[in-house]
């Protein structure tokens, strides 16, 4: 049986891990290679790097970071941010990524998902969806350009479309909850997870271990993505996994494996 | 003496982590894009795990007989994910001939959630590489699995949504694993190291 995953996300800018609130007040958190290796040692199931500048020059920097990370990281690495084409995916994979997440480019031209999946397999194509509740329209609306630009797309049907077009996984971020630390958006997560037959990663809103548990138990997510609460030292990977395990979820416990 | 291993690169994707895992295990790693040359002047062949069956089978085709002969003569090999699938006769994923070292066919996972992406338990392991490494949960990213004609070569199992499939097979010195040891953290690295050490001692 597959275990439920805990994925650590690192926002990368200028070759460093940064952290901010709604993309402002960025501050330096550390070296991505060092941090990725540390989170692996603590038991993180995967690491995700998001290039939050997504400019052309920065992308070359991120690929260099991926290359240096892949030499030391022995859990899966996903990279995303500014990926526009199957050739961009190829460059990321060659640099050492195992999966590549595609966001705005898929909305602009959904065929990029199919082209990437045909060349490299669905297992490395992650459709990244940023969504926000639209009370007037009574729907979760999809946003692009780092959550700044609304689209006409509804999140659940867009997720299903991404899967039809070749995405092997959905990274689902709630804009409403991002950075709020009040818990994942469970109705959004559940609606998408129940509508698609690929793994869904819940993102945005983790404040403590019970939120991670709830995203999986009540939100039906396969994995939960966490960032700030780890970087700020509010909790640890081990503590999050203990809570998942105590809720009866199958999880990989790093310490148990070492002793096995 | 250093153990020389050769990675057969079918041109698909990320070989970094696997190369680093083999180097960490003390092996001297050579990357070879020609299948026939990949089994020359080496102590072991590594078939990595990234890409699609058809493309890999095409790249393998010109050197297929040479590889088959070398493995038949006892050259140790480790096939990972797609590399394991290439040890079999053929695949439903696409046309092309596998190596046919292990009789059987590759078919799609019989599950709702495909691809299988994540860490899955290794059950009923009887290959000594598992005992040596302590690998009990491994990372998978696959849509297809191997179905050997009989279970004799199967040395470990995993299960996804009720579909039980071979996690590992062995035929003499040829080992295939459906998971990615190079993505399975410290116990995965220990598995690769145990393989390299078994090559050294063989």
Coordinates of C-alpha atoms in Angstrom, one line a residue:
Chain A
X1 CA 0.0 0.0 0.0
X2 CA 1.3 3.5 -0.9
X3 CA 2.2 5.6 2.1
X4 CA 0.9 9.2 2.4
X5 CA 3.6 11.7 1.6
X6 CA 5.0 14.7 3.3
X7 CA 6.6 17.0 0.8
X8 CA 8.8 20.0 1.8
X9 CA 8.7 23.0 -0.5
X10 CA 11.5 25.5 -0.9
X11 CA 11.0 28.8 -2.6
X12 CA 14.2 29.6 -4.5
X13 CA 15.3 33.0 -5.7
X14 CA 18.8 34.0 -6.8
X15 CA 20.1 30.5 -5.8
X16 CA 18.9 30.9 -2.2
X17 CA 15.9 29.7 -0.3
X18 CA 13.7 32.6 0.6
X19 CA 10.6 33.1 2.5
X20 CA 8.1 35.9 2.5
X21 CA 4.5 36.9 3.0
X22 CA 2.5 37.1 -0.3
X23 CA 5.8 37.4 -2.1
X24 CA 6.9 40.5 -0.2
X25 CA 9.4 40.9 2.6
X26 CA 11.5 38.1 1.3
X27 CA 14.2 37.0 3.6
X28 CA 17.0 34.5 3.2
X29 CA 16.3 31.1 4.8
X30 CA 19.4 29.2 3.6
X31 CA 21.2 27.2 1.0
X32 CA 18.8 25.0 -1.1
X33 CA 21.3 22.1 -1.3
X34 CA 21.9 22.1 2.4
X35 CA 18.3 22.5 3.3
X36 CA 17.1 19.8 0.9
X37 CA 19.6 17.3 2.4
X38 CA 18.6 18.2 5.9
X39 CA 14.9 17.7 5.2
X40 CA 15.7 14.3 3.6
X41 CA 17.6 13.3 6.7
X42 CA 14.7 14.3 8.9
X43 CA 12.3 12.0 6.8
X44 CA 10.8 14.2 4.1
X45 CA 9.4 12.0 1.4
X46 CA 10.1 14.5 -1.4
X47 CA 11.5 18.0 -2.0
X48 CA 10.1 20.6 -4.3
X49 CA 11.9 23.7 -5.5
X50 CA 9.8 26.6 -6.8
X51 CA 11.5 29.3 -8.7
X52 CA 9.5 32.3 -7.5
X53 CA 11.2 34.8 -9.7
X54 CA 10.7 32.7 -12.9
X55 CA 12.8 35.0 -15.0
X56 CA 14.9 33.6 -17.8
X57 CA 18.2 34.3 -16.0
X58 CA 16.9 32.9 -12.7
X59 CA 15.9 29.7 -14.4
X60 CA 19.5 28.9 -15.3
X61 CA 20.3 29.5 -11.7
X62 CA 17.6 27.1 -10.6
X63 CA 18.9 24.4 -12.9
X64 CA 22.3 24.8 -11.4
X65 CA 20.8 24.5 -8.0
X66 CA 18.9 21.3 -9.1
X67 CA 22.2 19.9 -10.5
X68 CA 24.0 20.4 -7.2
X69 CA 21.1 19.1 -5.2
X70 CA 20.6 16.0 -7.3
X71 CA 24.2 15.0 -6.4
X72 CA 23.3 14.8 -2.7
X73 CA 19.5 14.3 -2.5
X74 CA 18.3 10.7 -2.6
X75 CA 14.5 11.3 -2.5
X76 CA 12.5 12.7 -5.4
X77 CA 13.0 16.3 -6.5
X78 CA 10.4 18.4 -8.2
X79 CA 11.1 21.7 -9.7
X80 CA 8.7 24.3 -11.0
X81 CA 8.4 28.0 -11.9
X82 CA 8.5 29.4 -15.4
X83 CA 8.3 26.0 -17.2
X84 CA 6.8 26.8 -20.6
X85 CA 7.6 23.9 -22.9
X86 CA 8.5 20.2 -23.2
X87 CA 12.1 21.4 -23.9
X88 CA 12.0 23.3 -20.5
X89 CA 10.9 20.0 -18.9
X90 CA 13.8 18.2 -20.7
X91 CA 16.3 20.7 -19.3
X92 CA 14.9 20.3 -15.8
X93 CA 15.1 16.5 -15.9
X94 CA 18.6 16.5 -17.3
X95 CA 19.6 18.9 -14.5
X96 CA 18.5 16.2 -12.0
X97 CA 14.8 16.8 -11.4
X98 CA 12.5 13.8 -11.2
X99 CA 9.3 15.7 -11.8
X100 CA 8.5 19.1 -13.2
X101 CA 5.5 21.2 -12.2
X102 CA 3.8 23.3 -14.9
X103 CA 1.3 26.1 -14.0
X104 CA 0.6 29.2 -16.1
X105 CA 1.9 27.6 -19.3
X106 CA -0.6 24.8 -19.0
X107 CA -3.5 27.3 -18.9
X108 CA -2.0 29.2 -21.9
X109 CA -1.5 26.0 -23.9
X110 CA -2.7 22.8 -22.3
X111 CA -0.9 20.7 -25.0
X112 CA 2.3 21.3 -23.1
X113 CA 1.1 18.7 -20.6
X114 CA 0.6 16.1 -23.4
X115 CA 3.8 16.9 -25.1
X116 CA 5.8 16.5 -21.9
X117 CA 4.0 13.3 -20.8
X118 CA 4.5 11.7 -24.3
X119 CA 8.2 12.4 -24.1
X120 CA 9.0 11.7 -20.5
X121 CA 6.0 9.8 -19.0
X122 CA 3.0 11.1 -17.0
X123 CA 4.9 10.3 -13.8
X124 CA 7.1 13.3 -14.1
X125 CA 4.4 15.8 -15.2
X126 CA 2.9 17.7 -12.3
X127 CA 0.0 20.1 -13.1
X128 CA 0.3 23.0 -10.5
X129 CA -3.1 24.7 -9.9
X130 CA -3.6 27.8 -7.8
X131 CA -7.2 28.3 -6.8
X132 CA -9.3 30.8 -4.9
X133 CA -13.0 30.7 -3.8
X134 CA -15.1 33.1 -5.9
X135 CA -18.2 33.7 -3.8
X136 CA -20.1 35.5 -6.6
X137 CA -19.5 32.7 -9.1
X138 CA -19.9 30.0 -6.4
X139 CA -16.7 28.2 -7.6
X140 CA -13.0 27.7 -7.0
X141 CA -11.4 29.9 -9.6
X142 CA -8.0 29.1 -11.2
X143 CA -5.4 31.9 -11.0
X144 CA -2.1 32.1 -12.9
X145 CA 1.0 34.3 -12.8
X146 CA 1.8 33.4 -9.2
X147 CA -1.8 33.8 -8.1
X148 CA -2.1 37.4 -9.4
X149 CA -4.2 36.8 -12.5
X150 CA -7.7 35.3 -12.5
X151 CA -8.8 33.0 -15.3
X152 CA -12.2 31.7 -16.5
X153 CA -11.3 28.2 -15.4
X154 CA -13.0 26.3 -12.5
X155 CA -10.5 24.4 -10.4
X156 CA -12.1 20.9 -10.3
X157 CA -12.9 20.7 -14.1
X158 CA -9.5 22.2 -14.9
X159 CA -7.8 19.5 -12.8
X160 CA -9.7 16.8 -14.6
X161 CA -8.7 18.4 -17.9
X162 CA -5.0 18.5 -16.9
X163 CA -5.2 14.8 -16.1
X164 CA -6.9 14.0 -19.4
X165 CA -4.0 15.9 -21.1
X166 CA -1.3 13.9 -19.4
X167 CA -0.6 15.2 -15.9
X168 CA 0.4 12.4 -13.6
X169 CA -0.1 14.4 -10.4
X170 CA -1.9 17.6 -9.3
X171 CA -0.2 20.1 -7.0
X172 CA -3.2 22.1 -5.6
X173 CA -2.6 25.4 -3.8
X174 CA -5.3 27.4 -2.1
X175 CA -4.6 31.1 -2.5
X176 CA -7.0 31.9 0.3
X177 CA -5.1 29.7 2.7
X178 CA -1.5 30.3 1.5
X179 CA 0.6 31.5 4.4
X180 CA -2.4 31.8 6.7
X181 CA -1.6 28.7 8.8
X182 CA -5.2 28.1 9.4
X183 CA -5.3 24.7 7.7
X184 CA -5.6 23.5 4.1
X185 CA -8.7 24.3 2.1
X186 CA -10.4 21.0 2.7
X187 CA -13.5 21.5 0.5
X188 CA -11.2 22.5 -2.5
X189 CA -8.8 19.6 -1.8
X190 CA -11.6 17.0 -1.5
X191 CA -13.4 18.2 -4.6
X192 CA -10.3 17.9 -6.7
X193 CA -9.1 14.6 -5.2
X194 CA -12.4 13.0 -5.6
X195 CA -12.6 14.1 -9.3
X196 CA -9.3 12.8 -10.6
X197 CA -7.5 9.5 -10.5
X198 CA -4.0 10.7 -10.1
X199 CA -2.4 11.7 -6.8
X200 CA -3.3 15.2 -5.4
X201 CA -0.9 17.2 -3.3
X202 CA -2.6 19.6 -0.9
X203 CA -0.8 22.9 -0.6
X204 CA -1.3 26.2 1.3
X205 CA -2.4 26.7 4.8
X206 CA -0.4 24.3 7.0
X207 CA -0.1 25.6 10.5
X208 CA 0.4 22.5 12.5
X209 CA 0.4 18.7 12.3
X210 CA -3.3 18.3 12.6
X211 CA -3.7 20.3 9.4
X212 CA -1.5 17.9 7.5
X213 CA -3.5 15.0 8.9
X214 CA -6.8 16.6 8.0
X215 CA -5.7 17.3 4.4
X216 CA -5.2 13.6 3.9
X217 CA -8.0 12.2 6.1
X218 CA -10.7 14.7 5.3
X219 CA -9.3 16.3 2.2
X220 CA -8.6 13.0 0.5
X221 CA -5.1 14.2 -0.6
X222 CA -2.4 11.7 -1.2
X223 CA 0.3 14.1 0.0
X224 CA 0.7 17.4 1.9
X225 CA 3.1 20.1 1.0
X226 CA 4.6 22.1 3.8
X227 CA 7.1 25.0 3.8
X228 CA 7.1 27.9 6.3
X229 CA 6.2 26.0 9.4
X230 CA 9.4 23.9 9.0
X231 CA 11.6 26.8 7.9
X232 CA 10.5 28.7 10.9
X233 CA 11.1 25.8 13.2
X234 CA 7.5 25.6 14.4
X235 CA 7.5 21.9 14.0
X236 CA 9.6 19.1 12.5
X237 CA 9.2 16.5 9.7
X238 CA 9.3 13.8 12.4
X239 CA 6.5 15.4 14.5
X240 CA 4.3 15.9 11.4
X241 CA 4.8 12.2 10.5
X242 CA 4.1 11.0 14.0
X243 CA 0.7 12.8 13.9
X244 CA 0.0 11.2 10.5
X245 CA 0.9 7.8 11.8
X246 CA -1.1 8.2 15.0
X247 CA -4.2 9.0 12.8
X248 CA -3.7 5.5 11.3
X249 CA -2.3 6.7 8.0
X250 CA 0.4 4.6 6.4
X251 CA 3.6 6.7 6.5
X252 CA 7.3 6.1 6.0
X253 CA 9.1 6.6 9.2
X254 CA 12.8 7.3 8.6
X255 CA 13.9 6.1 12.0
X256 CA 12.0 2.8 11.7
X257 CA 13.6 2.1 8.3
X258 CA 17.1 2.7 9.6
X259 CA 16.6 0.2 12.4
X260 CA 14.9 -2.4 10.2
Chain B
X1 CA 40.0 -3.3 -7.0
X2 CA 37.4 -0.8 -8.1
X3 CA 34.1 -2.2 -9.4
X4 CA 33.4 -0.9 -12.8
X5 CA 29.7 -0.4 -13.7
X6 CA 28.3 0.9 -16.9
X7 CA 25.0 2.9 -17.1
X8 CA 23.2 2.3 -20.4
X9 CA 21.8 5.8 -21.2
X10 CA 18.7 5.5 -23.5
X11 CA 18.7 9.3 -23.7
X12 CA 15.6 9.8 -21.7
X13 CA 16.2 11.6 -18.4
X14 CA 17.9 12.1 -15.1
X15 CA 20.8 9.7 -14.5
X16 CA 22.5 12.0 -11.9
X17 CA 21.1 10.5 -8.7
X18 CA 21.7 6.9 -9.9
X19 CA 25.3 7.7 -10.9
X20 CA 25.9 9.4 -7.6
X21 CA 24.4 6.5 -5.7
X22 CA 26.7 4.0 -7.5
X23 CA 29.7 6.2 -6.9
X24 CA 28.8 6.5 -3.2
X25 CA 28.8 2.7 -3.2
X26 CA 32.4 2.7 -4.4
X27 CA 31.8 1.9 -8.0
X28 CA 33.5 3.6 -11.0
X29 CA 30.7 4.7 -13.3
X30 CA 30.8 4.9 -17.0
X31 CA 27.8 6.2 -19.1
X32 CA 27.4 4.5 -22.5
X33 CA 24.8 5.3 -25.1
X34 CA 25.6 2.2 -27.2
X35 CA 24.1 -1.0 -25.8
X36 CA 26.7 -3.4 -27.2
X37 CA 29.6 -1.3 -25.9
X38 CA 27.8 -1.0 -22.5
X39 CA 28.5 -4.7 -21.7
X40 CA 32.2 -4.5 -22.7
X41 CA 35.0 -3.8 -20.2
X42 CA 32.7 -3.6 -17.3
X43 CA 31.9 -5.6 -14.1
X44 CA 28.2 -4.9 -14.2
X45 CA 25.5 -3.4 -16.4
X46 CA 23.0 -0.9 -15.0
X47 CA 19.7 -0.3 -16.9
X48 CA 18.3 2.9 -15.5
X49 CA 14.6 3.7 -15.0
X50 CA 13.6 6.7 -16.9
X51 CA 11.6 6.8 -20.1
X52 CA 9.2 4.9 -22.2
X53 CA 9.5 1.2 -23.2
X54 CA 9.3 1.8 -27.0
X55 CA 12.0 4.4 -27.1
X56 CA 14.3 2.4 -24.8
X57 CA 13.7 -0.8 -26.8
X58 CA 14.7 1.0 -30.0
X59 CA 17.9 2.2 -28.4
X60 CA 18.6 -1.3 -27.1
X61 CA 17.8 -3.1 -30.4
X62 CA 21.2 -2.8 -32.2
X63 CA 23.0 -4.2 -29.2
X64 CA 20.2 -6.5 -27.9
X65 CA 22.0 -9.8 -28.8
X66 CA 25.3 -8.6 -27.3
X67 CA 23.6 -7.7 -24.0
X68 CA 21.6 -10.9 -23.9
X69 CA 24.8 -12.9 -24.5
X70 CA 26.7 -11.0 -21.8
X71 CA 24.0 -11.5 -19.2
X72 CA 23.6 -15.1 -20.2
X73 CA 27.3 -15.6 -19.6
X74 CA 26.9 -14.2 -16.1
X75 CA 27.6 -10.5 -16.3
X76 CA 25.8 -9.0 -13.3
X77 CA 23.1 -6.5 -14.1
X78 CA 20.7 -4.2 -12.2
X79 CA 17.6 -3.0 -14.0
X80 CA 15.6 -0.2 -12.4
X81 CA 11.9 0.5 -13.1
X82 CA 11.8 0.6 -16.9
X83 CA 15.2 -1.1 -16.8
X84 CA 13.6 -4.0 -15.0
X85 CA 10.8 -4.1 -17.5
X86 CA 13.4 -4.4 -20.3
X87 CA 14.5 -7.7 -18.8
X88 CA 11.2 -9.1 -20.0
X89 CA 9.9 -10.1 -23.4
X90 CA 7.6 -7.3 -24.3
X91 CA 5.4 -4.5 -22.9
X92 CA 1.9 -3.3 -23.4
X93 CA 3.3 0.2 -23.1
X94 CA 4.6 0.1 -26.6
X95 CA 6.1 -2.0 -29.4
X96 CA 9.7 -3.4 -29.3
X97 CA 11.5 -6.3 -27.9
X98 CA 12.8 -6.5 -24.4
X99 CA 15.9 -8.6 -23.5
X100 CA 13.8 -11.7 -22.8
X101 CA 16.0 -12.7 -19.9
X102 CA 13.0 -13.4 -17.8
X103 CA 9.9 -14.8 -19.6
X104 CA 6.9 -12.7 -19.2
X105 CA 5.2 -9.5 -20.2
X106 CA 4.9 -5.9 -18.9
X107 CA 1.3 -4.7 -18.4
X108 CA -0.5 -1.7 -16.9
X109 CA -1.1 -1.6 -13.2
X110 CA -4.7 -2.8 -12.5
X111 CA -5.6 0.1 -10.3
X112 CA -7.7 3.3 -10.4
X113 CA -4.8 5.6 -9.4
X114 CA -2.1 5.2 -12.1
X115 CA 0.7 6.2 -12.2
X116 CA 1.6 4.8 -8.9
X117 CA 3.7 7.7 -7.4
X118 CA 5.1 7.4 -3.9
X119 CA 6.6 5.1 -1.2
X120 CA 5.3 1.6 -1.1
X121 CA 6.1 -1.3 1.2
X122 CA 8.3 -4.2 0.1
X123 CA 6.7 -7.5 1.0
X124 CA 8.0 -11.1 1.3
X125 CA 11.5 -10.0 0.3
X126 CA 13.9 -12.9 -0.1
X127 CA 16.7 -11.4 -2.1
X128 CA 19.8 -11.0 0.2
X129 CA 20.1 -7.4 -1.1
X130 CA 17.0 -6.5 1.0
X131 CA 18.4 -8.0 4.2
X132 CA 21.7 -6.3 3.6
X133 CA 20.2 -2.9 3.1
X134 CA 17.2 -2.9 5.4
X135 CA 15.1 -1.5 2.5
X136 CA 11.5 -2.0 3.6
X137 CA 9.7 1.0 1.9
X138 CA 10.7 2.2 -1.5
X139 CA 9.9 4.9 -3.9
X140 CA 7.9 4.1 -7.0
X141 CA 6.9 6.1 -10.1
X142 CA 5.4 3.8 -12.6
X143 CA 2.3 2.9 -14.6
X144 CA 3.4 -0.5 -15.8
X145 CA 4.6 -3.6 -13.9
X146 CA 6.2 -6.9 -14.9
X147 CA 4.1 -10.1 -15.0
X148 CA 6.6 -13.1 -15.2
X149 CA 5.2 -16.3 -16.7
X150 CA 5.9 -18.0 -13.3
X151 CA 6.7 -16.6 -9.9
X152 CA 10.1 -18.3 -9.5
X153 CA 12.2 -15.3 -10.3
X154 CA 10.2 -12.9 -8.1
X155 CA 12.2 -12.0 -5.0
X156 CA 9.9 -9.4 -3.5
X157 CA 6.4 -8.1 -4.0
X158 CA 4.5 -4.8 -3.6
X159 CA 0.8 -4.1 -3.8
X160 CA -1.1 -1.1 -5.2
X161 CA -4.9 -0.9 -4.8
X162 CA -5.1 -4.7 -4.6
X163 CA -2.8 -5.4 -7.6
X164 CA 0.1 -7.4 -6.3
X165 CA 3.1 -7.1 -8.5
X166 CA 6.8 -8.0 -8.4
X167 CA 8.9 -5.4 -6.6
X168 CA 12.1 -7.3 -7.5
X169 CA 13.2 -10.3 -9.6
X170 CA 16.5 -12.2 -9.9
X171 CA 17.8 -14.6 -12.6
X172 CA 21.3 -15.6 -11.6
X173 CA 23.4 -12.4 -11.4
X174 CA 20.6 -10.3 -13.1
X175 CA 18.5 -8.3 -10.7
X176 CA 15.5 -6.1 -11.6
X177 CA 13.7 -3.8 -9.2
X178 CA 10.5 -1.9 -10.0
X179 CA 11.2 0.8 -7.5
X180 CA 13.9 3.5 -7.6
X181 CA 16.6 2.7 -5.0
X182 CA 18.4 5.9 -5.9
X183 CA 15.3 7.8 -4.7
X184 CA 14.6 5.7 -1.6
X185 CA 16.9 7.6 0.7
X186 CA 19.5 6.0 2.9
X187 CA 18.1 2.4 2.7
X188 CA 17.9 2.7 -1.1
X189 CA 21.5 3.8 -1.2
X190 CA 22.4 0.8 1.0
X191 CA 20.6 -1.4 -1.5
X192 CA 22.7 -0.1 -4.4
X193 CA 25.8 -0.5 -2.2
X194 CA 24.8 -4.1 -1.5
X195 CA 24.4 -4.8 -5.2
X196 CA 27.9 -3.3 -6.0
X197 CA 29.4 -5.3 -3.2
X198 CA 27.8 -8.5 -4.6
X199 CA 29.3 -7.7 -8.0
X200 CA 32.7 -7.2 -6.3
X201 CA 32.4 -10.6 -4.6
X202 CA 31.0 -12.5 -7.6

